[in-house]
Each structure stands twice: as C-alpha cells, then as structure tokens.
Short mmCIF file of N, CA and C in Angstrom, two decimals:
data_model
loop_
_atom_site.label_atom_id
_atom_site.label_comp_id
_atom_site.label_asym_id
_atom_site.label_seq_id
_atom_site.Cartn_x
_atom_site.Cartn_y
_atom_site.Cartn_z
N LEU Y 200 159.73 41.85 -81.25
CA LEU Y 200 158.95 41.61 -82.45
C LEU Y 200 157.53 42.05 -82.16
N ASN Y 201 157.05 43.06 -82.89
CA ASN Y 201 155.70 43.59 -82.71
C ASN Y 201 154.90 43.45 -84.00
N VAL Y 202 153.63 43.15 -83.86
CA VAL Y 202 152.70 43.11 -84.98
C VAL Y 202 151.50 43.95 -84.60
N ASP Y 203 151.16 44.92 -85.42
CA ASP Y 203 150.07 45.86 -85.15
C ASP Y 203 150.22 46.50 -83.77
N GLY Y 204 151.45 46.82 -83.40
CA GLY Y 204 151.71 47.50 -82.14
C GLY Y 204 151.68 46.62 -80.91
N ARG Y 205 151.49 45.31 -81.10
CA ARG Y 205 151.44 44.39 -79.96
C ARG Y 205 152.64 43.47 -80.00
N PRO Y 206 153.33 43.29 -78.87
CA PRO Y 206 154.51 42.44 -78.87
C PRO Y 206 154.15 40.96 -79.00
N LEU Y 207 154.89 40.26 -79.86
CA LEU Y 207 154.78 38.80 -79.96
C LEU Y 207 155.93 38.14 -79.21
N LEU Y 208 157.02 38.87 -79.04
CA LEU Y 208 158.15 38.42 -78.24
C LEU Y 208 158.52 39.56 -77.31
N LEU Y 209 158.75 39.26 -76.06
CA LEU Y 209 159.19 40.29 -75.12
C LEU Y 209 160.71 40.36 -75.04
N GLU Y 210 161.34 39.25 -75.40
CA GLU Y 210 162.79 39.16 -75.35
C GLU Y 210 163.22 38.31 -76.53
N ALA Y 211 164.23 38.75 -77.23
CA ALA Y 211 164.68 38.02 -78.42
C ALA Y 211 165.13 36.61 -78.07
N PHE Y 212 164.93 35.68 -78.99
CA PHE Y 212 165.41 34.33 -78.80
C PHE Y 212 166.92 34.29 -78.92
N ARG Y 213 167.52 33.49 -78.03
CA ARG Y 213 168.96 33.32 -78.00
C ARG Y 213 169.27 31.83 -78.01
N PRO Y 214 170.43 31.43 -78.52
CA PRO Y 214 170.76 30.00 -78.51
C PRO Y 214 170.93 29.48 -77.09
N ASN Y 215 170.48 28.25 -76.87
CA ASN Y 215 170.59 27.63 -75.55
C ASN Y 215 170.89 26.15 -75.73
N PHE Y 216 171.85 25.65 -74.95
CA PHE Y 216 172.27 24.27 -75.06
C PHE Y 216 172.19 23.53 -73.72
N TRP Y 217 171.41 24.05 -72.80
CA TRP Y 217 171.32 23.49 -71.47
C TRP Y 217 169.86 23.29 -71.06
N ARG Y 218 169.63 22.32 -70.21
CA ARG Y 218 168.34 22.10 -69.58
C ARG Y 218 168.59 21.72 -68.14
N ALA Y 219 167.61 21.89 -67.29
CA ALA Y 219 167.78 21.52 -65.89
C ALA Y 219 167.96 20.01 -65.79
N PRO Y 220 168.93 19.56 -64.99
CA PRO Y 220 169.12 18.12 -64.83
C PRO Y 220 167.95 17.49 -64.07
N VAL Y 221 167.62 16.26 -64.40
CA VAL Y 221 166.57 15.51 -63.72
C VAL Y 221 167.21 14.36 -62.95
N ASP Y 222 166.40 13.64 -62.18
CA ASP Y 222 166.94 12.57 -61.33
C ASP Y 222 167.83 11.59 -62.09
N ASN Y 223 167.42 11.16 -63.27
CA ASN Y 223 168.23 10.21 -64.04
C ASN Y 223 169.59 10.80 -64.41
N ASP Y 224 169.65 12.10 -64.64
CA ASP Y 224 170.92 12.74 -64.97
C ASP Y 224 171.90 12.66 -63.80
N TYR Y 225 171.40 12.88 -62.61
CA TYR Y 225 172.29 12.83 -61.43
C TYR Y 225 172.85 11.43 -61.25
N GLY Y 226 172.07 10.43 -61.58
CA GLY Y 226 172.53 9.05 -61.42
C GLY Y 226 173.67 8.68 -62.35
N ASN Y 227 173.75 9.34 -63.52
CA ASN Y 227 174.82 8.96 -64.46
C ASN Y 227 175.87 10.07 -64.66
N GLY Y 228 175.82 11.10 -63.82
CA GLY Y 228 176.82 12.16 -63.89
C GLY Y 228 176.63 13.14 -65.04
N HIS Y 229 175.47 13.14 -65.65
CA HIS Y 229 175.20 14.00 -66.82
C HIS Y 229 175.48 15.47 -66.55
N GLN Y 230 175.04 15.97 -65.41
CA GLN Y 230 175.19 17.40 -65.13
C GLN Y 230 176.66 17.81 -65.04
N ALA Y 231 177.51 16.93 -64.56
CA ALA Y 231 178.94 17.24 -64.50
C ALA Y 231 179.60 17.08 -65.87
N ARG Y 232 179.22 16.01 -66.56
CA ARG Y 232 179.82 15.70 -67.86
C ARG Y 232 179.50 16.77 -68.91
N THR Y 233 178.34 17.40 -68.80
CA THR Y 233 177.90 18.37 -69.82
C THR Y 233 177.92 19.81 -69.32
N ALA Y 234 178.54 20.06 -68.18
CA ALA Y 234 178.55 21.40 -67.56
C ALA Y 234 179.09 22.48 -68.50
N ALA Y 235 179.97 22.12 -69.42
CA ALA Y 235 180.52 23.11 -70.35
C ALA Y 235 179.41 23.75 -71.18
N TRP Y 236 178.36 22.99 -71.49
CA TRP Y 236 177.26 23.54 -72.29
C TRP Y 236 176.39 24.48 -71.46
N GLN Y 237 176.30 24.25 -70.16
CA GLN Y 237 175.60 25.20 -69.29
C GLN Y 237 176.37 26.52 -69.30
N ALA Y 238 177.67 26.43 -69.14
CA ALA Y 238 178.50 27.64 -69.18
C ALA Y 238 178.40 28.32 -70.55
N ALA Y 239 178.41 27.53 -71.62
CA ALA Y 239 178.32 28.10 -72.97
C ALA Y 239 177.02 28.88 -73.16
N SER Y 240 175.93 28.35 -72.64
CA SER Y 240 174.62 29.02 -72.77
C SER Y 240 174.58 30.29 -71.93
N ARG Y 241 175.15 30.24 -70.76
CA ARG Y 241 175.12 31.38 -69.84
C ARG Y 241 176.10 32.47 -70.27
N GLU Y 242 177.25 32.08 -70.82
CA GLU Y 242 178.33 33.03 -71.13
C GLU Y 242 178.45 33.35 -72.62
N ARG Y 243 177.43 33.02 -73.40
CA ARG Y 243 177.50 33.30 -74.84
C ARG Y 243 177.67 34.81 -75.06
N ARG Y 244 178.40 35.14 -76.10
CA ARG Y 244 178.68 36.54 -76.40
C ARG Y 244 178.28 36.85 -77.83
N LEU Y 245 177.43 37.85 -77.98
CA LEU Y 245 177.03 38.30 -79.32
C LEU Y 245 178.23 38.99 -79.94
N ILE Y 246 178.65 38.52 -81.12
CA ILE Y 246 179.81 39.13 -81.76
C ILE Y 246 179.46 39.87 -83.05
N GLY Y 247 178.22 39.74 -83.51
CA GLY Y 247 177.85 40.48 -84.70
C GLY Y 247 176.43 40.23 -85.15
N ILE Y 248 175.87 41.22 -85.81
CA ILE Y 248 174.54 41.12 -86.43
C ILE Y 248 174.66 41.71 -87.83
N THR Y 249 174.15 40.98 -88.80
CA THR Y 249 174.13 41.48 -90.18
C THR Y 249 172.71 41.35 -90.72
N ALA Y 250 172.39 42.22 -91.65
CA ALA Y 250 171.10 42.16 -92.33
C ALA Y 250 171.34 42.31 -93.82
N ARG Y 251 170.56 41.56 -94.59
CA ARG Y 251 170.69 41.65 -96.05
C ARG Y 251 169.38 41.24 -96.69
N ARG Y 252 169.18 41.71 -97.89
CA ARG Y 252 168.03 41.25 -98.67
C ARG Y 252 168.23 39.80 -99.04
N SER Y 253 167.18 39.05 -98.99
CA SER Y 253 167.25 37.64 -99.32
C SER Y 253 167.09 37.45 -100.82
N ARG Y 254 167.41 36.24 -101.27
CA ARG Y 254 167.17 35.92 -102.69
C ARG Y 254 165.66 35.85 -102.96
N ARG Y 255 164.90 35.57 -101.91
CA ARG Y 255 163.44 35.53 -102.08
C ARG Y 255 162.90 36.96 -102.13
N PRO Y 256 161.93 37.23 -102.98
CA PRO Y 256 161.35 38.57 -103.00
C PRO Y 256 160.67 38.87 -101.66
N THR Y 257 160.63 40.11 -101.29
CA THR Y 257 160.02 40.62 -100.05
C THR Y 257 160.52 39.88 -98.82
N SER Y 258 161.80 39.59 -98.78
CA SER Y 258 162.37 38.89 -97.63
C SER Y 258 163.69 39.54 -97.23
N VAL Y 259 163.89 39.62 -95.92
CA VAL Y 259 165.13 40.14 -95.37
C VAL Y 259 165.68 39.11 -94.40
N GLU Y 260 166.98 38.89 -94.45
CA GLU Y 260 167.62 37.95 -93.53
C GLU Y 260 168.46 38.71 -92.52
N VAL Y 261 168.27 38.38 -91.25
CA VAL Y 261 169.06 38.95 -90.17
C VAL Y 261 169.78 37.79 -89.50
N THR Y 262 171.10 37.90 -89.42
CA THR Y 262 171.91 36.85 -88.81
C THR Y 262 172.66 37.40 -87.61
N SER Y 263 172.51 36.72 -86.50
CA SER Y 263 173.28 37.06 -85.30
C SER Y 263 174.30 35.94 -85.09
N THR Y 264 175.50 36.32 -84.74
CA THR Y 264 176.58 35.36 -84.52
C THR Y 264 177.03 35.47 -83.08
N TRP Y 265 177.17 34.32 -82.44
CA TRP Y 265 177.51 34.25 -81.03
C TRP Y 265 178.77 33.42 -80.83
N ARG Y 266 179.61 33.85 -79.92
CA ARG Y 266 180.78 33.09 -79.52
C ARG Y 266 180.44 32.36 -78.23
N LEU Y 267 180.84 31.08 -78.16
CA LEU Y 267 180.61 30.25 -76.98
C LEU Y 267 181.98 29.90 -76.39
N PRO Y 268 182.55 30.80 -75.57
CA PRO Y 268 183.92 30.58 -75.09
C PRO Y 268 184.10 29.28 -74.31
N ALA Y 269 183.11 28.86 -73.57
CA ALA Y 269 183.26 27.66 -72.72
C ALA Y 269 183.49 26.39 -73.52
N VAL Y 270 183.03 26.38 -74.78
CA VAL Y 270 183.21 25.19 -75.63
C VAL Y 270 183.99 25.54 -76.91
N GLU Y 271 184.59 26.74 -76.92
CA GLU Y 271 185.38 27.20 -78.06
C GLU Y 271 184.67 26.95 -79.38
N SER Y 272 183.40 27.36 -79.41
CA SER Y 272 182.56 27.14 -80.59
C SER Y 272 181.85 28.44 -80.95
N GLN Y 273 181.13 28.39 -82.05
CA GLN Y 273 180.37 29.55 -82.52
C GLN Y 273 179.02 29.08 -83.00
N VAL Y 274 178.01 29.92 -82.85
CA VAL Y 274 176.66 29.59 -83.31
C VAL Y 274 176.08 30.82 -84.01
N SER Y 275 175.33 30.57 -85.07
CA SER Y 275 174.65 31.68 -85.76
C SER Y 275 173.17 31.37 -85.85
N LEU Y 276 172.38 32.42 -85.70
CA LEU Y 276 170.93 32.35 -85.88
C LEU Y 276 170.58 33.22 -87.07
N THR Y 277 169.89 32.65 -88.05
CA THR Y 277 169.46 33.43 -89.21
C THR Y 277 167.95 33.46 -89.23
N TRP Y 278 167.42 34.65 -89.23
CA TRP Y 278 165.98 34.89 -89.26
C TRP Y 278 165.64 35.45 -90.64
N ALA Y 279 164.85 34.73 -91.42
CA ALA Y 279 164.39 35.23 -92.73
C ALA Y 279 162.98 35.76 -92.54
N PHE Y 280 162.83 37.08 -92.55
CA PHE Y 280 161.53 37.73 -92.40
C PHE Y 280 160.91 37.86 -93.79
N VAL Y 281 159.78 37.20 -93.99
CA VAL Y 281 159.13 37.14 -95.29
C VAL Y 281 157.92 38.08 -95.28
N GLY Y 282 157.60 38.63 -96.43
CA GLY Y 282 156.50 39.59 -96.55
C GLY Y 282 155.15 39.07 -96.13
N ASP Y 283 154.94 37.75 -96.13
CA ASP Y 283 153.64 37.20 -95.74
C ASP Y 283 153.48 37.09 -94.22
N GLY Y 284 154.51 37.54 -93.47
CA GLY Y 284 154.45 37.49 -92.02
C GLY Y 284 155.16 36.29 -91.41
N SER Y 285 155.59 35.36 -92.23
CA SER Y 285 156.28 34.19 -91.69
C SER Y 285 157.76 34.53 -91.45
N ILE Y 286 158.36 33.77 -90.55
CA ILE Y 286 159.77 33.92 -90.23
C ILE Y 286 160.39 32.53 -90.23
N ASP Y 287 161.42 32.35 -91.03
CA ASP Y 287 162.14 31.09 -91.09
C ASP Y 287 163.40 31.25 -90.25
N VAL Y 288 163.53 30.44 -89.20
CA VAL Y 288 164.67 30.55 -88.29
C VAL Y 288 165.56 29.32 -88.47
N GLN Y 289 166.85 29.56 -88.65
CA GLN Y 289 167.81 28.47 -88.76
C GLN Y 289 168.97 28.75 -87.82
N MET Y 290 169.43 27.68 -87.16
CA MET Y 290 170.55 27.80 -86.25
C MET Y 290 171.65 26.87 -86.74
N ARG Y 291 172.89 27.38 -86.71
CA ARG Y 291 174.04 26.58 -87.15
C ARG Y 291 175.12 26.67 -86.07
N LEU Y 292 175.51 25.51 -85.56
CA LEU Y 292 176.57 25.43 -84.57
C LEU Y 292 177.85 25.00 -85.28
N THR Y 293 178.90 25.76 -85.09
CA THR Y 293 180.21 25.42 -85.62
C THR Y 293 181.07 25.04 -84.43
N PRO Y 294 181.28 23.72 -84.23
CA PRO Y 294 182.02 23.29 -83.05
C PRO Y 294 183.50 23.66 -83.13
N GLY Y 295 184.10 23.83 -81.96
CA GLY Y 295 185.53 24.08 -81.89
C GLY Y 295 186.30 22.82 -82.24
N SER Y 296 187.60 22.94 -82.23
CA SER Y 296 188.43 21.82 -82.66
C SER Y 296 188.63 20.77 -81.57
N GLY Y 297 188.34 21.11 -80.32
CA GLY Y 297 188.54 20.17 -79.23
C GLY Y 297 187.41 19.15 -79.12
N LEU Y 298 187.62 18.17 -78.26
CA LEU Y 298 186.61 17.16 -78.00
C LEU Y 298 185.54 17.76 -77.10
N LEU Y 299 184.30 17.76 -77.56
CA LEU Y 299 183.20 18.37 -76.82
C LEU Y 299 182.31 17.29 -76.21
N PRO Y 300 181.74 17.57 -75.03
CA PRO Y 300 180.80 16.62 -74.45
C PRO Y 300 179.48 16.65 -75.21
N GLU Y 301 178.64 15.66 -74.97
CA GLU Y 301 177.31 15.64 -75.58
C GLU Y 301 176.56 16.92 -75.23
N ILE Y 302 175.65 17.32 -76.09
CA ILE Y 302 174.86 18.54 -75.88
C ILE Y 302 173.54 18.13 -75.23
N PRO Y 303 173.24 18.67 -74.04
CA PRO Y 303 171.99 18.30 -73.38
C PRO Y 303 170.74 18.73 -74.13
N ARG Y 304 170.82 19.85 -74.84
CA ARG Y 304 169.66 20.40 -75.52
C ARG Y 304 170.15 21.33 -76.62
N VAL Y 305 169.44 21.36 -77.73
CA VAL Y 305 169.71 22.34 -78.77
C VAL Y 305 168.41 23.09 -78.95
N GLY Y 306 168.42 24.38 -78.62
CA GLY Y 306 167.18 25.13 -78.71
C GLY Y 306 167.41 26.61 -78.59
N LEU Y 307 166.32 27.31 -78.39
CA LEU Y 307 166.32 28.75 -78.25
C LEU Y 307 165.61 29.11 -76.94
N THR Y 308 166.05 30.18 -76.32
CA THR Y 308 165.43 30.68 -75.11
C THR Y 308 164.99 32.10 -75.38
N GLY Y 309 163.79 32.43 -74.96
CA GLY Y 309 163.25 33.78 -75.12
C GLY Y 309 162.07 33.95 -74.19
N THR Y 310 161.42 35.09 -74.27
CA THR Y 310 160.27 35.38 -73.41
C THR Y 310 159.09 35.80 -74.26
N LEU Y 311 157.95 35.13 -74.03
CA LEU Y 311 156.71 35.45 -74.73
C LEU Y 311 155.79 36.21 -73.78
N PRO Y 312 154.85 36.98 -74.31
CA PRO Y 312 153.89 37.67 -73.44
C PRO Y 312 153.04 36.68 -72.65
N SER Y 313 152.74 37.02 -71.41
CA SER Y 313 151.93 36.13 -70.56
C SER Y 313 150.51 35.98 -71.09
N ARG Y 314 150.09 36.86 -71.96
CA ARG Y 314 148.73 36.75 -72.51
C ARG Y 314 148.58 35.52 -73.42
N PHE Y 315 149.69 34.93 -73.85
CA PHE Y 315 149.62 33.72 -74.67
C PHE Y 315 149.35 32.53 -73.75
N SER Y 316 148.12 32.41 -73.34
CA SER Y 316 147.74 31.41 -72.34
C SER Y 316 147.12 30.16 -72.95
N ASN Y 317 146.94 30.12 -74.26
CA ASN Y 317 146.36 28.96 -74.93
C ASN Y 317 147.40 28.27 -75.79
N VAL Y 318 147.40 26.94 -75.75
CA VAL Y 318 148.34 26.15 -76.54
C VAL Y 318 147.54 25.16 -77.37
N GLU Y 319 147.82 25.12 -78.66
CA GLU Y 319 147.21 24.14 -79.56
C GLU Y 319 148.36 23.49 -80.33
N TRP Y 320 148.27 22.17 -80.54
CA TRP Y 320 149.34 21.49 -81.24
C TRP Y 320 148.80 20.31 -82.03
N PHE Y 321 149.59 19.91 -83.04
CA PHE Y 321 149.34 18.69 -83.78
C PHE Y 321 150.50 17.76 -83.48
N GLY Y 322 150.18 16.69 -82.79
CA GLY Y 322 151.18 15.73 -82.36
C GLY Y 322 150.52 14.73 -81.43
N ARG Y 323 151.29 14.12 -80.58
CA ARG Y 323 150.73 13.14 -79.64
C ARG Y 323 150.16 13.85 -78.42
N GLY Y 324 149.06 13.30 -77.90
CA GLY Y 324 148.42 13.92 -76.75
C GLY Y 324 147.18 13.16 -76.37
N PRO Y 325 146.29 13.74 -75.61
CA PRO Y 325 146.42 15.08 -75.03
C PRO Y 325 147.34 15.13 -73.81
N HIS Y 326 147.62 13.98 -73.19
CA HIS Y 326 148.46 13.95 -72.00
C HIS Y 326 149.93 13.94 -72.40
N GLU Y 327 150.80 14.24 -71.42
CA GLU Y 327 152.23 14.24 -71.72
C GLU Y 327 152.67 12.84 -72.11
N ASN Y 328 153.70 12.78 -72.94
CA ASN Y 328 154.22 11.50 -73.41
C ASN Y 328 155.66 11.72 -73.86
N TYR Y 329 156.40 10.63 -73.85
CA TYR Y 329 157.84 10.68 -74.12
C TYR Y 329 158.20 9.58 -75.10
N ILE Y 330 159.38 9.65 -75.66
CA ILE Y 330 159.77 8.70 -76.69
C ILE Y 330 159.67 7.26 -76.22
N ASP Y 331 159.90 7.01 -74.93
CA ASP Y 331 159.86 5.63 -74.44
C ASP Y 331 158.47 5.19 -73.98
N ARG Y 332 157.48 6.08 -74.01
CA ARG Y 332 156.12 5.68 -73.65
C ARG Y 332 155.09 6.58 -74.34
N ARG Y 333 155.15 6.54 -75.64
CA ARG Y 333 154.25 7.40 -76.40
C ARG Y 333 153.13 6.65 -77.12
N SER Y 334 153.18 5.32 -77.14
CA SER Y 334 152.19 4.57 -77.92
C SER Y 334 150.77 4.75 -77.38
N GLY Y 335 150.61 5.15 -76.12
CA GLY Y 335 149.27 5.37 -75.56
C GLY Y 335 148.71 6.75 -75.84
N ALA Y 336 149.44 7.55 -76.60
CA ALA Y 336 149.00 8.91 -76.93
C ALA Y 336 148.84 9.01 -78.44
N ALA Y 337 147.61 9.17 -78.88
CA ALA Y 337 147.32 9.22 -80.31
C ALA Y 337 147.77 10.54 -80.93
N VAL Y 338 148.18 10.49 -82.19
CA VAL Y 338 148.49 11.70 -82.93
C VAL Y 338 147.18 12.38 -83.29
N GLY Y 339 147.10 13.66 -83.00
CA GLY Y 339 145.89 14.43 -83.30
C GLY Y 339 146.13 15.90 -83.05
N ARG Y 340 145.05 16.65 -83.11
CA ARG Y 340 145.09 18.09 -82.85
C ARG Y 340 144.49 18.32 -81.47
N TYR Y 341 145.25 18.98 -80.60
CA TYR Y 341 144.84 19.15 -79.21
C TYR Y 341 144.96 20.60 -78.78
N ARG Y 342 144.23 20.93 -77.72
CA ARG Y 342 144.24 22.30 -77.19
C ARG Y 342 144.18 22.23 -75.67
N LEU Y 343 145.01 23.01 -75.01
CA LEU Y 343 145.02 23.11 -73.55
C LEU Y 343 145.39 24.53 -73.14
N ALA Y 344 145.08 24.86 -71.89
CA ALA Y 344 145.62 26.09 -71.32
C ALA Y 344 147.10 25.86 -71.07
N ALA Y 345 147.91 26.86 -71.31
CA ALA Y 345 149.36 26.71 -71.11
C ALA Y 345 149.67 26.26 -69.69
N SER Y 346 148.90 26.70 -68.74
CA SER Y 346 149.14 26.33 -67.34
C SER Y 346 148.89 24.86 -67.07
N ASP Y 347 148.18 24.17 -67.98
CA ASP Y 347 147.90 22.74 -67.81
C ASP Y 347 148.98 21.83 -68.42
N LEU Y 348 149.97 22.39 -69.09
CA LEU Y 348 151.00 21.56 -69.72
C LEU Y 348 151.97 20.92 -68.72
N PRO Y 349 152.58 21.68 -67.83
CA PRO Y 349 153.57 21.06 -66.94
C PRO Y 349 152.94 20.57 -65.63
N PHE Y 350 153.69 19.75 -64.92
CA PHE Y 350 153.36 19.37 -63.56
C PHE Y 350 154.43 20.01 -62.67
N ALA Y 351 154.02 20.63 -61.58
CA ALA Y 351 154.95 21.38 -60.73
C ALA Y 351 155.67 20.46 -59.75
N TYR Y 352 156.70 19.77 -60.23
CA TYR Y 352 157.51 18.94 -59.35
C TYR Y 352 158.30 19.84 -58.39
N GLU Y 353 158.66 19.30 -57.22
CA GLU Y 353 159.46 20.07 -56.27
C GLU Y 353 160.86 20.33 -56.81
N ARG Y 354 161.42 19.36 -57.52
CA ARG Y 354 162.71 19.50 -58.19
C ARG Y 354 162.49 19.35 -59.68
N PRO Y 355 163.35 19.92 -60.52
CA PRO Y 355 163.15 19.78 -61.97
C PRO Y 355 163.07 18.32 -62.40
N GLN Y 356 162.09 18.02 -63.23
CA GLN Y 356 161.88 16.70 -63.82
C GLN Y 356 161.37 16.94 -65.23
N GLU Y 357 161.40 15.93 -66.06
CA GLU Y 357 160.79 16.07 -67.38
C GLU Y 357 159.29 16.20 -67.16
N THR Y 358 158.69 17.15 -67.81
CA THR Y 358 157.26 17.37 -67.67
C THR Y 358 156.72 18.13 -68.86
N GLY Y 359 155.54 17.77 -69.27
CA GLY Y 359 154.85 18.51 -70.31
C GLY Y 359 155.18 18.15 -71.74
N THR Y 360 156.06 17.19 -71.97
CA THR Y 360 156.46 16.85 -73.33
C THR Y 360 155.32 16.21 -74.11
N ARG Y 361 155.17 16.60 -75.34
CA ARG Y 361 154.25 15.97 -76.29
C ARG Y 361 155.08 15.54 -77.48
N SER Y 362 155.28 14.23 -77.65
CA SER Y 362 156.15 13.69 -78.70
C SER Y 362 155.55 13.87 -80.08
N ASP Y 363 156.42 13.83 -81.06
CA ASP Y 363 156.03 13.85 -82.48
C ASP Y 363 155.18 15.07 -82.83
N THR Y 364 155.45 16.20 -82.20
CA THR Y 364 154.70 17.43 -82.48
C THR Y 364 155.18 18.04 -83.78
N ARG Y 365 154.22 18.29 -84.69
CA ARG Y 365 154.55 18.90 -85.99
C ARG Y 365 154.47 20.41 -85.93
N TRP Y 366 153.50 20.94 -85.16
CA TRP Y 366 153.38 22.39 -84.98
C TRP Y 366 152.73 22.68 -83.64
N VAL Y 367 152.97 23.90 -83.14
CA VAL Y 367 152.37 24.35 -81.89
C VAL Y 367 152.04 25.84 -82.05
N ALA Y 368 150.86 26.22 -81.57
CA ALA Y 368 150.42 27.61 -81.60
C ALA Y 368 150.22 28.09 -80.17
N LEU Y 369 150.75 29.26 -79.86
CA LEU Y 369 150.56 29.89 -78.56
C LEU Y 369 149.81 31.18 -78.82
N THR Y 370 148.61 31.31 -78.23
CA THR Y 370 147.75 32.44 -78.55
C THR Y 370 147.13 33.06 -77.30
N ASP Y 371 146.63 34.28 -77.49
CA ASP Y 371 145.88 34.94 -76.43
C ASP Y 371 144.40 34.62 -76.60
N ALA Y 372 143.56 35.23 -75.80
CA ALA Y 372 142.12 34.94 -75.82
C ALA Y 372 141.47 35.28 -77.16
N SER Y 373 142.03 36.24 -77.91
CA SER Y 373 141.46 36.63 -79.20
C SER Y 373 142.02 35.82 -80.36
N GLY Y 374 142.95 34.90 -80.09
CA GLY Y 374 143.53 34.06 -81.14
C GLY Y 374 144.79 34.62 -81.76
N VAL Y 375 145.29 35.75 -81.25
CA VAL Y 375 146.51 36.34 -81.76
C VAL Y 375 147.69 35.67 -81.06
N GLY Y 376 148.73 35.33 -81.82
CA GLY Y 376 149.88 34.71 -81.21
C GLY Y 376 150.90 34.28 -82.23
N ILE Y 377 151.60 33.21 -81.90
CA ILE Y 377 152.63 32.70 -82.80
C ILE Y 377 152.37 31.23 -83.10
N LEU Y 378 152.78 30.84 -84.28
CA LEU Y 378 152.69 29.44 -84.73
C LEU Y 378 154.12 29.00 -85.03
N VAL Y 379 154.53 27.90 -84.42
CA VAL Y 379 155.87 27.36 -84.64
C VAL Y 379 155.69 26.03 -85.37
N VAL Y 380 156.33 25.91 -86.53
CA VAL Y 380 156.22 24.71 -87.36
C VAL Y 380 157.59 24.07 -87.49
N GLY Y 381 157.68 22.80 -87.20
CA GLY Y 381 158.94 22.07 -87.36
C GLY Y 381 159.26 21.88 -88.81
N MET Y 382 160.53 21.86 -89.12
CA MET Y 382 160.98 21.63 -90.49
C MET Y 382 161.91 20.45 -90.49
N PRO Y 383 161.34 19.22 -90.53
CA PRO Y 383 162.21 18.04 -90.48
C PRO Y 383 163.15 18.00 -91.66
N SER Y 384 164.34 17.48 -91.41
CA SER Y 384 165.34 17.44 -92.49
C SER Y 384 165.23 16.16 -93.28
#
C-alpha cells in the first residue's frame, strides 16, 4: 500500500490467530490446547482474491479468502478502499464443523515501515495496563515513541498493552502514517 509513492505497508496484512505463550499459559496447558491455531496461522493458504465496485460511490472492495487446514476453517478479509483515503477492513471466520479449541488471538499480522516510530492513541495510559489492572490508568490521549511501548522480557510475556483503546496512530517524524480506528459492534 503506497501513498504519494511512499509505502504505508511493507507486507500485506494476513489473518493471525496465535500469540506467543506467556508464563500463565504454560501453567494451564494453553499452548498445547490451542496449538491448532498456531498451525492454522502458519499454514494458512490463500485460495482467492476478488475485487468489485462497492455500493458506496468511489469505493472498491477487495476480498481475500484463506483456507485454514489445521482447523478445517476458512477466513476472509474484505478491504473497502474509499475515495477519501480511508480503508474499512472486516474479517470473517467461518469455522469448520468439528469441535475447535479456544482462539488465542484474533488479529492481523503485517509489516509497517520502521520510520513509523511515533505512536499516539486515545485510551488508557500512559503506562501499560490490562483488563485486570486498568483502573490506575486514566482514559486520555497519549503519545510515545514506539520503542517505549514494550518491555524486553527474556521470554515472551504480555507487554505494552493499553486497554480500552479507541484509536491508534503510527507515524513518522513528519506526521505521515496510518490511523487505526476500532469499530465496536
């Protein structure tokens, strides 16, 4: 995805249903119980891409469909490119008929340019906070260097989360970047 000749994405977003296990996961067998979703994320297969004009004026929808053999399921990503520069992304998982384990994560994986070193968000902060200990973090508008978000644990742990985030902007030094806005249902 390029705007004015500059890349905003270096690698397309792909569906991902896995996250690195943390200490609490090992204690309850989470990584073994949900391993099928790790395989599904790693072994996903693109089976088709379609493009069509949207019902909205100046909008085009591109849908990619992926097969997840490890969980006998399918997922589709629909990107609605609108003339004002916005992109509406929707993901739909169609589970297989078998009994599936819990999903560790529902998200997208991709690569952004390293020049996006600034992060601004509206949500809880400025320090990291989680659903079980967020009352000490006020809702507001915050800004940090991207390098200041995580803590470099020796082994994967939860780090850098900001609860109740409504939007996040990742930008370069000139303010060019991407804005991601949640769409609560």
